Amino acid sequence: MTQDRAEALAAIAAQVKTCTKCDLYKGTTNAVPGAGNIYTDIMFIGEGPGFNEDKQGLPFVGRSGDYLNYLLNLIDLNRDQVFITNVVKHRPPDNRDPLPDEMIACKGYLDDQIELINPSVIATLGRFSMARYFPGAKISQIHGQPKYDDEKGRAYYPLFHPAAVLRNPGLRRDMEADIKRLLEVVEKVKTMRSSEAAPPKPKDDDKPSGPPKQLSLF
Ligand code: URA
């Protein structure tokens, strides 16, 4: 299973590298499938690669990445303990917003990465990844408020995009307070998952009614 997961994710990365499902690959240097720990509880999803990410083929390695590293450090984590990817895997020209068609073209890769890694928490960075789980919501109103999916055993945790915080230092306090609650969200989901794995408790109709009967000796 361990080998399967690594192999399956490597196969996705290989497909991303030769992907021509939309035009974004044109004029790029590298695709950026995602990087980090594939056995993690925490997956971060950003928007799309920027200039530095395109050069290196790795997510969040520019200024936004430095700030993301700083945020992880605040909660004693580093990049090797989380998985980081984006909604689109090739850099949009001039760092423009990804277009709906481009996000649709790339969706299968992200869906498969999520299914294979099966993180307890998906932390969205910015509005495009947030929109997958909180359609129509405003980041300024919902940042830092986890949404729990009991069936999947997962939480979605909307965060500002690090670049937005760098542009607007007034968001720093909220961003840093939000990241400091991330591990609580992880713990909550882990408890949720482990109680689901436990043998089912008897339903009310399975319980004997009235006081327990004394066992007869005869
Ligand atoms: N911004 C993103 O959304 N993703 C990256 O990988 C880098 C910057």
mmCIF file of C-alpha atoms and ligand atoms in Angstrom:
data_model
loop_
_atom_site.group_PDB
_atom_site.id
_atom_site.type_symbol
_atom_site.label_atom_id
_atom_site.label_comp_id
_atom_site.label_asym_id
_atom_site.label_seq_id
_atom_site.Cartn_x
_atom_site.Cartn_y
_atom_site.Cartn_z
ATOM 1 C CA MET A 1 0.000 0.000 0.000
ATOM 2 C CA THR A 2 2.840 2.364 0.973
ATOM 3 C CA GLN A 3 4.551 1.647 -2.324
ATOM 4 C CA ASP A 4 1.252 1.988 -4.168
ATOM 5 C CA ARG A 5 0.653 5.465 -2.834
ATOM 6 C CA ALA A 6 4.138 6.689 -3.724
ATOM 7 C CA GLU A 7 3.931 5.104 -7.157
ATOM 8 C CA ALA A 8 0.469 6.446 -7.859
ATOM 9 C CA LEU A 9 1.486 9.978 -6.850
ATOM 10 C CA ALA A 10 4.637 9.735 -8.941
ATOM 11 C CA ALA A 11 2.476 8.663 -11.890
ATOM 12 C CA ILE A 12 0.253 11.739 -11.396
ATOM 13 C CA ALA A 13 3.325 13.981 -11.245
ATOM 14 C CA ALA A 14 4.594 12.422 -14.496
ATOM 15 C CA GLN A 15 1.246 13.084 -16.197
ATOM 16 C CA VAL A 16 1.222 16.671 -14.938
ATOM 17 C CA LYS A 17 4.694 17.207 -16.387
ATOM 18 C CA THR A 18 3.540 16.333 -19.879
ATOM 19 C CA CYS A 19 0.020 17.738 -19.537
ATOM 20 C CA THR A 20 -1.471 19.669 -22.456
ATOM 21 C CA LYS A 21 -5.113 19.582 -21.301
ATOM 22 C CA CYS A 22 -5.194 23.379 -21.296
ATOM 23 C CA ASP A 23 -2.887 26.055 -22.714
ATOM 24 C CA LEU A 24 -1.157 26.922 -19.452
ATOM 25 C CA TYR A 25 1.817 24.651 -20.177
ATOM 26 C CA LYS A 26 2.780 26.845 -23.137
ATOM 27 C CA GLY A 27 5.646 29.136 -22.255
ATOM 28 C CA THR A 28 6.337 27.507 -18.878
ATOM 29 C CA THR A 29 9.662 26.016 -17.780
ATOM 30 C CA ASN A 30 8.391 23.390 -15.343
ATOM 31 C CA ALA A 31 5.122 21.934 -14.208
ATOM 32 C CA VAL A 32 4.598 22.030 -10.436
ATOM 33 C CA PRO A 33 2.703 18.904 -9.380
ATOM 34 C CA GLY A 34 3.187 19.400 -5.625
ATOM 35 C CA ALA A 35 5.700 18.371 -2.992
ATOM 36 C CA GLY A 36 6.065 17.203 0.578
ATOM 37 C CA ASN A 37 5.055 14.350 2.799
ATOM 38 C CA ILE A 38 2.631 11.957 1.167
ATOM 39 C CA TYR A 39 1.657 10.413 4.538
ATOM 40 C CA THR A 40 0.770 13.715 6.149
ATOM 41 C CA ASP A 41 -2.391 14.811 7.939
ATOM 42 C CA ILE A 42 -2.173 18.276 6.387
ATOM 43 C CA MET A 43 -2.443 19.295 2.766
ATOM 44 C CA PHE A 44 -2.114 22.942 1.703
ATOM 45 C CA ILE A 45 -3.663 23.967 -1.603
ATOM 46 C CA GLY A 46 -2.665 27.267 -3.194
ATOM 47 C CA GLU A 47 -3.647 28.824 -6.519
ATOM 48 C CA GLY A 48 -0.956 28.187 -9.075
ATOM 49 C CA PRO A 49 2.809 28.374 -9.507
ATOM 50 C CA GLY A 50 4.476 31.772 -9.815
ATOM 51 C CA PHE A 51 7.795 32.788 -11.373
ATOM 52 C CA ASN A 52 10.081 30.994 -8.907
ATOM 53 C CA GLU A 53 7.912 27.903 -8.708
ATOM 54 C CA ASP A 54 7.971 27.616 -12.513
ATOM 55 C CA LYS A 55 11.761 27.870 -12.507
ATOM 56 C CA GLN A 56 12.202 25.198 -9.821
ATOM 57 C CA GLY A 57 9.212 22.926 -10.411
ATOM 58 C CA LEU A 58 8.318 23.208 -6.711
ATOM 59 C CA PRO A 59 5.359 24.886 -4.987
ATOM 60 C CA PHE A 60 5.699 27.977 -2.789
ATOM 61 C CA VAL A 61 9.424 28.636 -3.129
ATOM 62 C CA GLY A 62 9.275 32.406 -3.686
ATOM 63 C CA ARG A 63 8.384 35.130 -1.172
ATOM 64 C CA SER A 64 4.993 33.583 -0.461
ATOM 65 C CA GLY A 65 6.798 30.325 0.201
ATOM 66 C CA ASP A 66 9.157 31.997 2.667
ATOM 67 C CA TYR A 67 6.154 33.311 4.527
ATOM 68 C CA LEU A 68 4.451 29.894 4.422
ATOM 69 C CA ASN A 69 7.634 28.394 5.926
ATOM 70 C CA TYR A 70 7.514 31.045 8.654
ATOM 71 C CA LEU A 71 3.867 30.164 9.384
ATOM 72 C CA LEU A 72 4.659 26.447 9.575
ATOM 73 C CA ASN A 73 7.514 27.217 11.890
ATOM 74 C CA LEU A 74 5.119 29.027 14.262
ATOM 75 C CA ILE A 75 3.448 25.659 14.891
ATOM 76 C CA ASP A 76 6.681 23.656 14.929
ATOM 77 C CA LEU A 77 6.135 22.134 11.516
ATOM 78 C CA ASN A 78 8.244 22.197 8.401
ATOM 79 C CA ARG A 79 7.563 21.489 4.759
ATOM 80 C CA ASP A 80 8.655 17.870 5.033
ATOM 81 C CA GLN A 81 5.712 17.233 7.339
ATOM 82 C CA VAL A 82 2.971 18.555 5.070
ATOM 83 C CA PHE A 83 2.017 18.254 1.414
ATOM 84 C CA ILE A 84 1.743 21.435 -0.649
ATOM 85 C CA THR A 85 0.120 21.743 -4.051
ATOM 86 C CA ASN A 86 -1.994 24.081 -6.163
ATOM 87 C CA VAL A 87 -5.297 24.218 -8.007
ATOM 88 C CA VAL A 88 -3.436 24.576 -11.334
ATOM 89 C CA LYS A 89 -0.091 22.934 -11.901
ATOM 90 C CA HIS A 90 1.409 25.232 -14.564
ATOM 91 C CA ARG A 91 2.125 28.920 -14.073
ATOM 92 C CA PRO A 92 -0.553 31.253 -15.451
ATOM 93 C CA PRO A 93 1.104 33.930 -17.657
ATOM 94 C CA ASP A 94 2.129 37.036 -15.683
ATOM 95 C CA ASN A 95 0.737 35.382 -12.560
ATOM 96 C CA ARG A 96 -2.832 36.124 -13.604
ATOM 97 C CA ASP A 97 -5.693 34.324 -11.868
ATOM 98 C CA PRO A 98 -6.348 30.790 -13.147
ATOM 99 C CA LEU A 99 -9.360 30.640 -15.493
ATOM 100 C CA PRO A 100 -12.345 28.343 -14.864
ATOM 101 C CA ASP A 101 -11.429 26.105 -17.840
ATOM 102 C CA GLU A 102 -7.876 25.754 -16.587
ATOM 103 C CA MET A 103 -9.042 24.777 -13.114
ATOM 104 C CA ILE A 104 -11.459 22.252 -14.593
ATOM 105 C CA ALA A 105 -8.709 20.785 -16.791
ATOM 106 C CA CYS A 106 -6.450 20.355 -13.750
ATOM 107 C CA LYS A 107 -9.142 19.188 -11.319
ATOM 108 C CA GLY A 108 -8.623 15.453 -11.805
ATOM 109 C CA TYR A 109 -4.973 15.679 -10.738
ATOM 110 C CA LEU A 110 -5.843 17.458 -7.517
ATOM 111 C CA ASP A 111 -8.783 15.153 -6.797
ATOM 112 C CA ASP A 112 -6.519 12.114 -7.209
ATOM 113 C CA GLN A 113 -3.775 13.620 -5.035
ATOM 114 C CA ILE A 114 -6.315 14.251 -2.278
ATOM 115 C CA GLU A 115 -7.760 10.766 -2.527
ATOM 116 C CA LEU A 116 -4.346 9.115 -2.346
ATOM 117 C CA ILE A 117 -2.914 11.237 0.469
ATOM 118 C CA ASN A 118 -6.243 11.286 2.329
ATOM 119 C CA PRO A 119 -5.284 14.215 4.592
ATOM 120 C CA SER A 120 -7.203 14.911 7.790
ATOM 121 C CA VAL A 121 -7.193 18.613 6.996
ATOM 122 C CA ILE A 122 -7.102 20.489 3.724
ATOM 123 C CA ALA A 123 -5.931 24.036 4.371
ATOM 124 C CA THR A 124 -6.866 26.256 1.460
ATOM 125 C CA LEU A 125 -4.612 29.208 0.658
ATOM 126 C CA GLY A 126 -6.565 31.947 -1.065
ATOM 127 C CA ARG A 127 -9.874 32.115 -2.846
ATOM 128 C CA PHE A 128 -9.474 29.610 -5.686
ATOM 129 C CA SER A 129 -8.830 26.567 -3.528
ATOM 130 C CA MET A 130 -11.322 27.888 -0.954
ATOM 131 C CA ALA A 131 -14.033 27.974 -3.649
ATOM 132 C CA ARG A 132 -13.782 24.176 -4.062
ATOM 133 C CA TYR A 133 -15.118 23.677 -0.525
ATOM 134 C CA PHE A 134 -16.845 26.967 0.291
ATOM 135 C CA PRO A 135 -18.566 28.035 -2.933
ATOM 136 C CA GLY A 136 -19.663 31.656 -2.859
ATOM 137 C CA ALA A 137 -17.973 32.370 0.484
ATOM 138 C CA LYS A 138 -15.797 35.390 1.193
ATOM 139 C CA ILE A 139 -12.360 34.682 2.618
ATOM 140 C CA SER A 140 -12.548 37.774 4.834
ATOM 141 C CA GLN A 141 -15.650 36.295 6.485
ATOM 142 C CA ILE A 142 -14.737 32.629 6.826
ATOM 143 C CA HIS A 143 -10.941 32.458 7.252
ATOM 144 C CA GLY A 144 -9.926 30.306 10.195
ATOM 145 C CA GLN A 145 -13.337 28.605 10.480
ATOM 146 C CA PRO A 146 -13.012 24.876 9.798
ATOM 147 C CA LYS A 147 -15.763 22.928 8.066
ATOM 148 C CA TYR A 148 -15.949 19.290 9.158
ATOM 149 C CA ASP A 149 -17.047 16.532 6.787
ATOM 150 C CA ASP A 150 -18.010 13.664 9.074
ATOM 151 C CA GLU A 151 -18.469 11.210 6.245
ATOM 152 C CA LYS A 152 -15.055 11.749 4.740
ATOM 153 C CA GLY A 153 -13.411 12.260 8.137
ATOM 154 C CA ARG A 154 -11.839 15.493 7.032
ATOM 155 C CA ALA A 155 -11.841 19.221 7.729
ATOM 156 C CA TYR A 156 -11.462 22.076 5.284
ATOM 157 C CA TYR A 157 -9.670 25.034 6.785
ATOM 158 C CA PRO A 158 -9.770 28.285 4.819
ATOM 159 C CA LEU A 159 -6.724 30.543 5.133
ATOM 160 C CA PHE A 160 -5.692 33.759 3.419
ATOM 161 C CA HIS A 161 -3.196 33.397 0.600
ATOM 162 C CA PRO A 162 0.319 34.168 1.905
ATOM 163 C CA ALA A 163 0.822 36.639 -0.978
ATOM 164 C CA ALA A 164 -2.315 38.525 0.092
ATOM 165 C CA VAL A 165 -0.911 38.832 3.603
ATOM 166 C CA LEU A 166 2.437 40.061 2.272
ATOM 167 C CA ARG A 167 0.593 42.687 0.227
ATOM 168 C CA ASN A 168 -1.616 43.649 3.136
ATOM 169 C CA PRO A 169 0.267 43.363 6.448
ATOM 170 C CA GLY A 170 -2.974 44.207 8.261
ATOM 171 C CA LEU A 171 -3.974 40.550 7.663
ATOM 172 C CA ARG A 172 -0.915 39.168 9.441
ATOM 173 C CA ARG A 173 -2.469 38.955 12.878
ATOM 174 C CA ASP A 174 -5.475 37.001 11.635
ATOM 175 C CA MET A 175 -3.339 34.734 9.442
ATOM 176 C CA GLU A 176 -1.025 33.878 12.289
ATOM 177 C CA ALA A 177 -3.890 33.321 14.737
ATOM 178 C CA ASP A 178 -5.541 31.023 12.160
ATOM 179 C CA ILE A 179 -2.417 28.940 11.569
ATOM 180 C CA LYS A 180 -1.985 28.535 15.323
ATOM 181 C CA ARG A 181 -5.356 26.731 15.446
ATOM 182 C CA LEU A 182 -4.518 24.330 12.623
ATOM 183 C CA LEU A 183 -3.214 21.557 14.866
ATOM 184 C CA GLU A 184 -6.374 21.684 16.989
ATOM 185 C CA VAL A 185 -8.365 21.061 13.827
ATOM 186 C CA VAL A 186 -6.091 18.125 12.951
ATOM 187 C CA GLU A 187 -6.562 16.637 16.432
ATOM 188 C CA LYS A 188 -10.323 16.986 16.192
ATOM 189 C CA VAL A 189 -10.417 15.131 12.876
ATOM 190 C CA LYS A 190 -8.115 12.411 14.193
ATOM 191 C CA THR A 191 -10.470 11.866 17.127
ATOM 192 C CA MET A 192 -13.397 11.826 14.700
ATOM 193 C CA ARG A 193 -11.602 9.253 12.528
ATOM 194 C CA SER A 194 -10.594 7.013 15.420
ATOM 195 C CA SER A 195 -14.077 6.989 16.940
ATOM 196 C CA GLU A 196 -15.425 5.946 13.546
ATOM 197 C CA ALA A 197 -12.898 3.115 13.417
ATOM 198 C CA ALA A 198 -13.999 1.860 16.855
ATOM 199 C CA PRO A 199 -16.580 -0.959 16.967
ATOM 200 C CA PRO A 200 -20.086 0.490 16.721
ATOM 201 C CA LYS A 201 -21.821 1.246 20.004
ATOM 202 C CA PRO A 202 -25.131 -0.590 20.484
ATOM 203 C CA LYS A 203 -28.059 1.352 19.077
ATOM 204 C CA ASP A 204 -30.837 2.277 21.443
ATOM 205 C CA ASP A 205 -33.070 -0.516 20.097
ATOM 206 C CA ASP A 206 -30.303 -3.075 20.717
ATOM 207 C CA LYS A 207 -30.092 -2.121 24.363
ATOM 208 C CA PRO A 208 -32.112 -4.221 26.792
ATOM 209 C CA SER A 209 -34.975 -2.171 28.160
ATOM 210 C CA GLY A 210 -35.471 -1.786 31.899
ATOM 211 C CA PRO A 211 -33.034 -2.776 34.602
ATOM 212 C CA PRO A 212 -30.588 -5.571 33.748
ATOM 213 C CA LYS A 213 -32.086 -8.954 34.530
ATOM 214 C CA GLN A 214 -30.439 -11.134 37.124
ATOM 215 C CA LEU A 215 -29.012 -14.288 35.576
ATOM 216 C CA SER A 216 -30.935 -17.279 36.792
ATOM 217 C CA LEU A 217 -28.814 -19.957 38.449
ATOM 218 C CA PHE A 218 -31.287 -22.695 37.515
HETATM 219 N N1 URA B 1 1.320 31.025 -5.037
HETATM 220 C C1 URA B 1 0.571 29.910 -5.144
HETATM 221 O O1 URA B 1 -0.643 29.951 -5.074
HETATM 222 N N2 URA B 1 1.194 28.778 -5.313
HETATM 223 C C2 URA B 1 2.508 28.666 -5.370
HETATM 224 O O2 URA B 1 3.003 27.558 -5.520
HETATM 225 C C3 URA B 1 3.264 29.851 -5.243
HETATM 226 C C4 URA B 1 2.648 31.017 -5.082
#
